[in-house]
Coordinates of N, CA and C in Angstrom, one line a residue:
M1 N 135.6 128.1 142.9 CA 134.3 127.5 142.9 C 133.4 128.1 141.9
K2 N 133.5 129.5 141.8 CA 132.7 130.2 140.8 C 133.0 129.8 139.4
L3 N 134.3 129.6 139.1 CA 134.7 129.2 137.8 C 134.2 127.8 137.4
I4 N 134.2 126.9 138.4 CA 133.7 125.6 138.1 C 132.3 125.6 137.8
A5 N 131.5 126.4 138.6 CA 130.1 126.5 138.3 C 129.8 127.1 136.9
A6 N 130.6 128.1 136.5 CA 130.5 128.7 135.2 C 130.8 127.7 134.1
F7 N 131.8 126.8 134.3 CA 132.1 125.8 133.3 C 131.0 124.8 133.2
L8 N 130.4 124.4 134.3 CA 129.3 123.5 134.3 C 128.1 124.1 133.6
I9 N 127.8 125.3 133.9 CA 126.7 126.0 133.2 C 127.0 126.1 131.7
A10 N 128.2 126.4 131.3 CA 128.6 126.5 129.9 C 128.4 125.1 129.2
I11 N 128.8 124.1 129.9 CA 128.6 122.7 129.3 C 127.1 122.4 129.2
C12 N 126.3 122.9 130.1 CA 124.8 122.6 130.0 C 124.2 123.4 128.8
F13 N 124.7 124.6 128.6 CA 124.2 125.4 127.4 C 124.6 124.7 126.1
S14 N 125.8 124.3 126.1 CA 126.3 123.6 124.9 C 125.6 122.3 124.6
S15 N 125.4 121.6 125.7 CA 124.6 120.3 125.6 C 123.2 120.5 125.2
A16 N 122.6 121.6 125.6 CA 121.2 121.9 125.2 C 121.2 122.1 123.7
G17 N 122.1 122.9 123.2 CA 122.2 123.1 121.7 C 122.3 121.8 121.0
Q18 N 123.2 120.9 121.5 CA 123.4 119.6 120.8 C 122.1 118.8 120.9
F19 N 121.4 118.9 122.0 CA 120.2 118.1 122.2 C 119.1 118.5 121.2
V20 N 119.0 119.8 121.0 CA 118.0 120.3 120.0 C 118.3 119.8 118.7
S21 N 119.6 119.8 118.3 CA 120.0 119.3 117.0 C 119.7 117.8 116.9
K22 N 120.0 117.1 117.9 CA 119.7 115.6 117.9 C 118.2 115.3 117.8
Q23 N 117.4 116.1 118.4 CA 116.0 115.9 118.3 C 115.5 116.1 116.9
L24 N 116.0 117.1 116.2 CA 115.7 117.4 114.9 C 116.1 116.2 114.0
E25 N 117.2 115.7 114.2 CA 117.7 114.5 113.5 C 116.9 113.3 113.8
L26 N 116.5 113.1 115.1 CA 115.6 112.0 115.4 C 114.3 112.0 114.7
R27 N 113.7 113.2 114.6 CA 112.4 113.3 113.9 C 112.5 112.8 112.5
I28 N 113.6 113.2 111.8 CA 113.8 112.8 110.4 C 113.9 111.3 110.4
A29 N 114.7 110.7 111.2 CA 114.9 109.3 111.2 C 113.6 108.5 111.5
K30 N 112.8 109.0 112.4 CA 111.5 108.4 112.7 C 110.5 108.5 111.6
L31 N 110.5 109.7 111.0 CA 109.6 109.9 109.8 C 110.0 109.0 108.6
E32 N 111.3 108.8 108.4 CA 111.8 107.9 107.4 C 111.3 106.5 107.7
K33 N 111.4 106.1 108.9 CA 111.1 104.7 109.3 C 109.5 104.6 109.2
I34 N 108.8 105.6 109.5 CA 107.3 105.5 109.4 C 106.9 105.3 107.9
Y35 N 107.6 106.0 107.0 CA 107.4 105.9 105.6 C 107.6 104.5 105.2
V36 N 108.7 103.9 105.6 CA 109.0 102.5 105.3 C 108.0 101.6 105.9
L37 N 107.5 101.9 107.1 CA 106.5 101.1 107.8 C 105.2 101.0 106.9
F38 N 104.8 102.2 106.5 CA 103.6 102.2 105.6 C 103.8 101.5 104.3
S39 N 105.0 101.6 103.8 CA 105.3 100.8 102.5 C 105.3 99.3 102.8
D40 N 105.8 98.9 103.9 CA 105.8 97.5 104.3 C 104.4 97.0 104.5
I41 N 103.6 97.8 105.2 CA 102.2 97.4 105.5 C 101.5 97.2 104.2
K42 N 101.7 98.2 103.3 CA 101.1 98.2 102.0 C 101.5 96.9 101.2
S43 N 102.7 96.5 101.2 CA 103.2 95.3 100.5 C 102.6 94.1 101.1
R44 N 102.5 94.0 102.4 CA 101.9 92.9 103.1 C 100.4 92.7 102.8
I45 N 99.7 93.9 102.7 CA 98.3 93.8 102.3 C 98.1 93.3 100.9
E46 N 99.0 93.9 100.0 CA 98.9 93.6 98.6 C 99.2 92.2 98.3
F47 N 100.3 91.6 98.9 CA 100.7 90.3 98.5 C 100.3 89.1 99.4
T48 N 100.0 89.4 100.7 CA 99.6 88.3 101.5 C 98.2 88.4 102.1
A49 N 97.6 89.6 102.0 CA 96.3 89.9 102.5 C 96.1 89.4 103.9
D50 N 97.2 89.6 104.8 CA 97.1 89.3 106.2 C 96.2 90.2 106.9
C51 N 95.7 89.8 108.1 CA 95.0 90.7 109.0 C 96.0 91.6 109.8
A52 N 95.4 92.6 110.4 CA 96.3 93.5 111.2 C 97.2 92.8 112.2
G53 N 96.6 91.9 112.9 CA 97.4 91.2 113.9 C 98.6 90.4 113.3
D54 N 98.4 89.7 112.2 CA 99.5 89.0 111.5 C 100.5 90.0 111.0
I55 N 100.0 91.1 110.4 CA 101.0 92.1 109.8 C 101.9 92.6 110.9
F56 N 101.3 93.0 112.0 CA 102.1 93.6 113.1 C 103.0 92.6 113.8
S57 N 102.5 91.4 113.9 CA 103.3 90.3 114.5 C 104.6 90.1 113.6
S58 N 104.4 90.0 112.3 CA 105.6 89.8 111.5 C 106.5 91.0 111.4
L59 N 105.9 92.2 111.5 CA 106.7 93.4 111.5 C 107.6 93.5 112.8
N60 N 107.0 93.1 113.9 CA 107.7 93.1 115.2 C 108.8 92.0 115.2
Q61 N 108.5 90.9 114.6 CA 109.5 89.8 114.6 C 110.8 90.2 113.7
M62 N 110.6 91.1 112.8 CA 111.7 91.5 111.9 C 112.7 92.4 112.7
H63 N 112.4 93.0 113.8 CA 113.2 93.8 114.7 C 113.8 95.0 113.9
S64 N 113.1 95.4 112.8 CA 113.7 96.6 112.1 C 112.9 97.8 112.4
Y65 N 111.9 97.7 113.3 CA 111.1 98.9 113.7 C 111.3 99.3 115.2
E66 N 112.5 99.0 115.7 CA 112.8 99.3 117.1 C 112.8 100.8 117.3
L67 N 113.1 101.6 116.3 CA 113.1 103.0 116.4 C 111.6 103.6 116.6
L68 N 110.7 102.7 116.3 CA 109.2 103.1 116.4 C 108.6 102.1 117.5
P69 N 108.8 102.4 118.8 CA 108.3 101.5 119.8 C 106.8 101.2 119.8
F70 N 106.0 102.1 119.1 CA 104.6 101.9 119.1 C 104.2 100.7 118.2
V71 N 105.1 100.3 117.3 CA 104.8 99.1 116.5 C 104.7 97.9 117.4
G72 N 105.8 97.7 118.2 CA 105.8 96.6 119.1 C 104.7 96.6 120.2
D73 N 104.4 97.8 120.7 CA 103.4 98.0 121.7 C 102.0 97.6 121.1
C74 N 101.8 98.1 119.9 CA 100.5 97.8 119.2 C 100.4 96.3 119.0
E75 N 101.5 95.6 118.6 CA 101.4 94.2 118.4 C 101.1 93.4 119.7
G76 N 101.7 93.9 120.7 CA 101.4 93.3 122.0 C 100.0 93.4 122.4
R77 N 99.4 94.6 122.2 CA 98.0 94.8 122.5 C 97.1 94.0 121.6
L78 N 97.5 93.8 120.3 CA 96.7 93.0 119.4 C 96.7 91.6 119.9
C79 N 97.8 91.1 120.4 CA 97.9 89.7 120.9 C 97.1 89.5 122.1
N80 N 96.9 90.6 122.9 CA 96.0 90.5 124.1 C 94.6 90.7 123.8
G81 N 94.2 90.8 122.5 CA 92.8 90.8 122.2 C 92.2 92.2 121.9
E82 N 93.0 93.2 122.0 CA 92.4 94.6 121.7 C 92.1 94.7 120.2
S83 N 91.2 95.5 119.9 CA 90.9 95.8 118.5 C 92.1 96.6 117.9
F84 N 92.3 96.6 116.6 CA 93.4 97.4 116.0 C 93.3 98.9 116.3
D85 N 92.1 99.4 116.1 CA 91.9 100.9 116.4 C 92.3 101.3 117.8
S86 N 91.8 100.5 118.7 CA 92.1 100.8 120.2 C 93.6 100.5 120.5
A87 N 94.2 99.4 120.0 CA 95.6 99.1 120.2 C 96.5 100.2 119.6
W88 N 96.2 100.6 118.4 CA 97.0 101.7 117.7 C 96.9 103.0 118.5
K89 N 95.7 103.4 118.8 CA 95.6 104.7 119.5 C 96.2 104.7 120.9
N90 N 96.0 103.6 121.6 CA 96.7 103.5 123.0 C 98.2 103.4 122.9
S91 N 98.7 102.8 121.8 CA 100.2 102.8 121.6 C 100.7 104.2 121.4
L92 N 100.0 104.9 120.6 CA 100.4 106.3 120.3 C 100.2 107.3 121.5
L93 N 99.4 106.9 122.4 CA 99.2 107.8 123.6 C 100.3 107.8 124.6
I94 N 101.1 106.7 124.5 CA 102.3 106.6 125.4 C 103.4 107.5 124.9
R95 N 103.8 108.5 125.7 CA 104.7 109.5 125.2 C 106.0 108.9 124.8
Q96 N 106.6 108.0 125.5 CA 107.9 107.4 125.1 C 107.8 106.7 123.8
N97 N 106.7 106.3 123.3 CA 106.5 105.6 122.0 C 106.6 106.6 120.9
V98 N 106.4 107.9 121.1 CA 106.4 108.8 120.0 C 107.3 110.0 120.3
T99 N 108.3 109.8 121.1 CA 109.3 110.8 121.4 C 110.0 111.2 120.2
G100 N 110.2 112.5 120.0 CA 110.9 113.0 118.8 C 109.9 113.4 117.7
L101 N 108.7 113.0 117.8 CA 107.7 113.4 116.8 C 106.8 114.6 117.2
K102 N 106.4 115.4 116.3 CA 105.6 116.6 116.6 C 104.1 116.1 116.6
K103 N 103.2 116.9 117.2 CA 101.8 116.6 117.3 C 101.2 116.3 115.9
E104 N 101.6 117.1 114.9 CA 101.1 116.8 113.5 C 101.6 115.5 112.9
D105 N 102.8 115.1 113.3 CA 103.2 113.8 112.9 C 102.4 112.7 113.5
I106 N 102.1 112.8 114.8 CA 101.3 111.8 115.5 C 99.9 111.8 115.0
S107 N 99.4 113.0 114.6 CA 98.0 113.0 114.0 C 97.9 112.2 112.7
V108 N 99.0 112.2 111.9 CA 99.0 111.4 110.7 C 99.0 109.9 111.1
L109 N 99.7 109.5 112.1 CA 99.7 108.1 112.6 C 98.3 107.8 113.1
V110 N 97.6 108.6 113.8 CA 96.3 108.4 114.3 C 95.3 108.2 113.2
S111 N 95.4 109.1 112.2 CA 94.6 109.1 111.0 C 94.7 107.7 110.3
F112 N 96.0 107.3 110.2 CA 96.2 106.0 109.5 C 95.5 104.9 110.3
G113 N 95.7 104.9 111.6 CA 95.1 103.8 112.4 C 93.6 103.8 112.4
S114 N 93.0 105.0 112.3 CA 91.5 105.1 112.3 C 90.9 104.5 111.1
S115 N 91.6 104.5 110.0 CA 91.0 104.0 108.7 C 91.6 102.7 108.3
F116 N 92.6 102.2 109.1 CA 93.2 100.9 108.7 C 92.2 99.7 109.1
G117 N 92.0 98.8 108.2 CA 91.2 97.7 108.4 C 89.7 97.9 108.3
T118 N 89.3 99.0 107.8 CA 87.9 99.3 107.7 C 87.3 99.2 106.3
T119 N 88.2 99.0 105.3 CA 87.7 98.8 104.0 C 88.3 97.6 103.3
D120 N 88.0 97.4 102.0 CA 88.5 96.3 101.3 C 90.0 96.5 101.0
T121 N 90.6 95.5 100.3 CA 92.0 95.6 100.0 C 92.4 96.8 99.3
A122 N 91.6 97.2 98.3 CA 91.9 98.4 97.5 C 91.9 99.6 98.4
G123 N 91.0 99.7 99.3 CA 90.9 100.8 100.2 C 92.1 100.9 101.1
Q124 N 92.5 99.7 101.6 CA 93.7 99.7 102.5 C 94.9 100.1 101.7
L125 N 95.1 99.7 100.5 CA 96.3 100.1 99.7 C 96.2 101.6 99.5
S126 N 95.1 102.1 99.2 CA 94.9 103.6 99.1 C 95.2 104.3 100.4
N127 N 94.7 103.8 101.5 CA 95.0 104.4 102.8 C 96.5 104.4 103.1
C128 N 97.2 103.4 102.8 CA 98.7 103.3 102.9 C 99.4 104.4 102.0
E129 N 98.9 104.5 100.8 CA 99.5 105.4 99.9 C 99.3 106.8 100.3
I130 N 98.1 107.2 100.7 CA 97.8 108.5 101.1 C 98.6 108.9 102.3
H131 N 98.7 108.0 103.3 CA 99.5 108.3 104.5 C 101.0 108.3 104.2
K132 N 101.5 107.6 103.2 CA 102.9 107.7 102.8 C 103.1 109.1 102.3
K133 N 102.2 109.6 101.5 CA 102.4 111.0 100.9 C 102.4 112.0 102.0
L134 N 101.5 111.8 103.0 CA 101.4 112.8 104.1 C 102.8 112.7 104.9
V135 N 103.3 111.5 105.2 CA 104.5 111.4 105.9 C 105.7 112.0 105.1
E136 N 105.6 111.8 103.8 CA 106.7 112.4 102.9 C 106.7 113.9 103.0
A137 N 105.5 114.5 103.1 CA 105.4 116.0 103.3 C 106.0 116.4 104.6
K138 N 105.7 115.6 105.7 CA 106.2 115.9 107.0 C 107.7 115.7 107.0
L139 N 108.2 114.7 106.3 CA 109.6 114.5 106.2 C 110.3 115.6 105.5
N140 N 109.8 116.1 104.5 CA 110.3 117.3 103.8 C 110.4 118.5 104.7
S141 N 109.3 118.7 105.5 CA 109.3 119.8 106.5 C 110.3 119.6 107.6
A142 N 110.5 118.3 108.0 CA 111.5 118.0 109.1 C 112.9 118.3 108.6
R143 N 113.2 117.9 107.3 CA 114.5 118.2 106.7 C 114.7 119.7 106.6
A144 N 113.7 120.4 106.2 CA 113.9 121.9 106.2 C 114.1 122.5 107.5
D145 N 113.4 122.0 108.5 CA 113.7 122.4 109.9 C 115.1 122.1 110.4
F146 N 115.5 120.9 110.0 CA 116.9 120.5 110.4 C 117.9 121.4 109.7
N147 N 117.8 121.7 108.5 CA 118.7 122.6 107.7 C 118.6 124.0 108.3
L148 N 117.5 124.4 108.7 CA 117.3 125.8 109.2 C 117.8 126.0 110.6
Y149 N 117.5 125.0 111.5 CA 117.7 125.2 112.9 C 118.8 124.4 113.6
S150 N 119.3 123.4 112.9 CA 120.3 122.5 113.6 C 121.6 123.3 113.9
K151 N 122.2 123.9 112.9 CA 123.5 124.6 113.1 C 123.3 125.8 114.1
P152 N 122.3 126.6 113.9 CA 122.1 127.7 114.8 C 121.9 127.2 116.3
A153 N 121.2 126.1 116.5 CA 120.9 125.7 117.8 C 122.3 125.3 118.5
R154 N 123.1 124.5 117.8 CA 124.4 124.2 118.3 C 125.2 125.4 118.6
G155 N 125.2 126.3 117.6 CA 126.0 127.5 117.7 C 125.6 128.4 118.9
I156 N 124.3 128.6 119.0 CA 123.7 129.4 120.1 C 124.1 128.8 121.5
G157 N 124.0 127.4 121.6 CA 124.3 126.7 122.8 C 125.8 127.0 123.2
L158 N 126.6 126.9 122.2 CA 128.1 127.1 122.4 C 128.4 128.5 122.8
L159 N 127.7 129.5 122.0 CA 128.0 130.9 122.4 C 127.4 131.2 123.8
A160 N 126.3 130.7 124.1 CA 125.8 130.9 125.5 C 126.7 130.4 126.5
G161 N 127.3 129.3 126.2 CA 128.3 128.7 127.2 C 129.5 129.6 127.3
F162 N 130.1 130.0 126.2 CA 131.2 130.9 126.2 C 130.9 132.2 126.9
A163 N 129.7 132.8 126.7 CA 129.2 134.0 127.3 C 129.2 133.8 128.8
T164 N 128.7 132.7 129.3 CA 128.6 132.5 130.7 C 130.0 132.5 131.3
I165 N 131.0 131.8 130.6 CA 132.3 131.8 131.2 C 132.9 133.2 131.2
I166 N 132.8 133.9 130.1 CA 133.3 135.3 130.0 C 132.7 136.2 131.1
L167 N 131.4 136.1 131.3 CA 130.8 137.0 132.2 C 131.2 136.7 133.7
T168 N 131.6 135.5 134.0 CA 132.0 135.1 135.3 C 133.4 135.4 135.6
L169 N 134.2 135.7 134.6 CA 135.6 136.0 134.8 C 135.9 137.4 135.3

């Protein structure tokens, strides 16, 4: 019975290391998708001059932003008559919509939403470009974190699991 418990604990330690590594990977994937989102929004502003509701409606219909649930949530709120600023902020307040992102990543998203739709077309294009650069900086930081912490997290989880088994024998 003691050995079974030790194996279960070892599996938990190993799984925790894998989880940390996957979270680092998820952050990179989400930041890459946010970068694409800002590029897509910029293109739509530049070429179609659609309003926020139309932009997010077409983005949601593409089904390519499922990794970013706040996009669909924001579109649903816009359809229900909420202002963009309110819909964007409320979508980002839901924790499951921003899982895997750090607070500073979310603050870039909040910053984007607070200035989106408040200026002319040139201002909107500039807003998208500035926030793309901010996301790119966060993406470089996320990649550095992944390279620095991913392998050690998996290794430490595995070592902690083995140490648990050895100590119980």
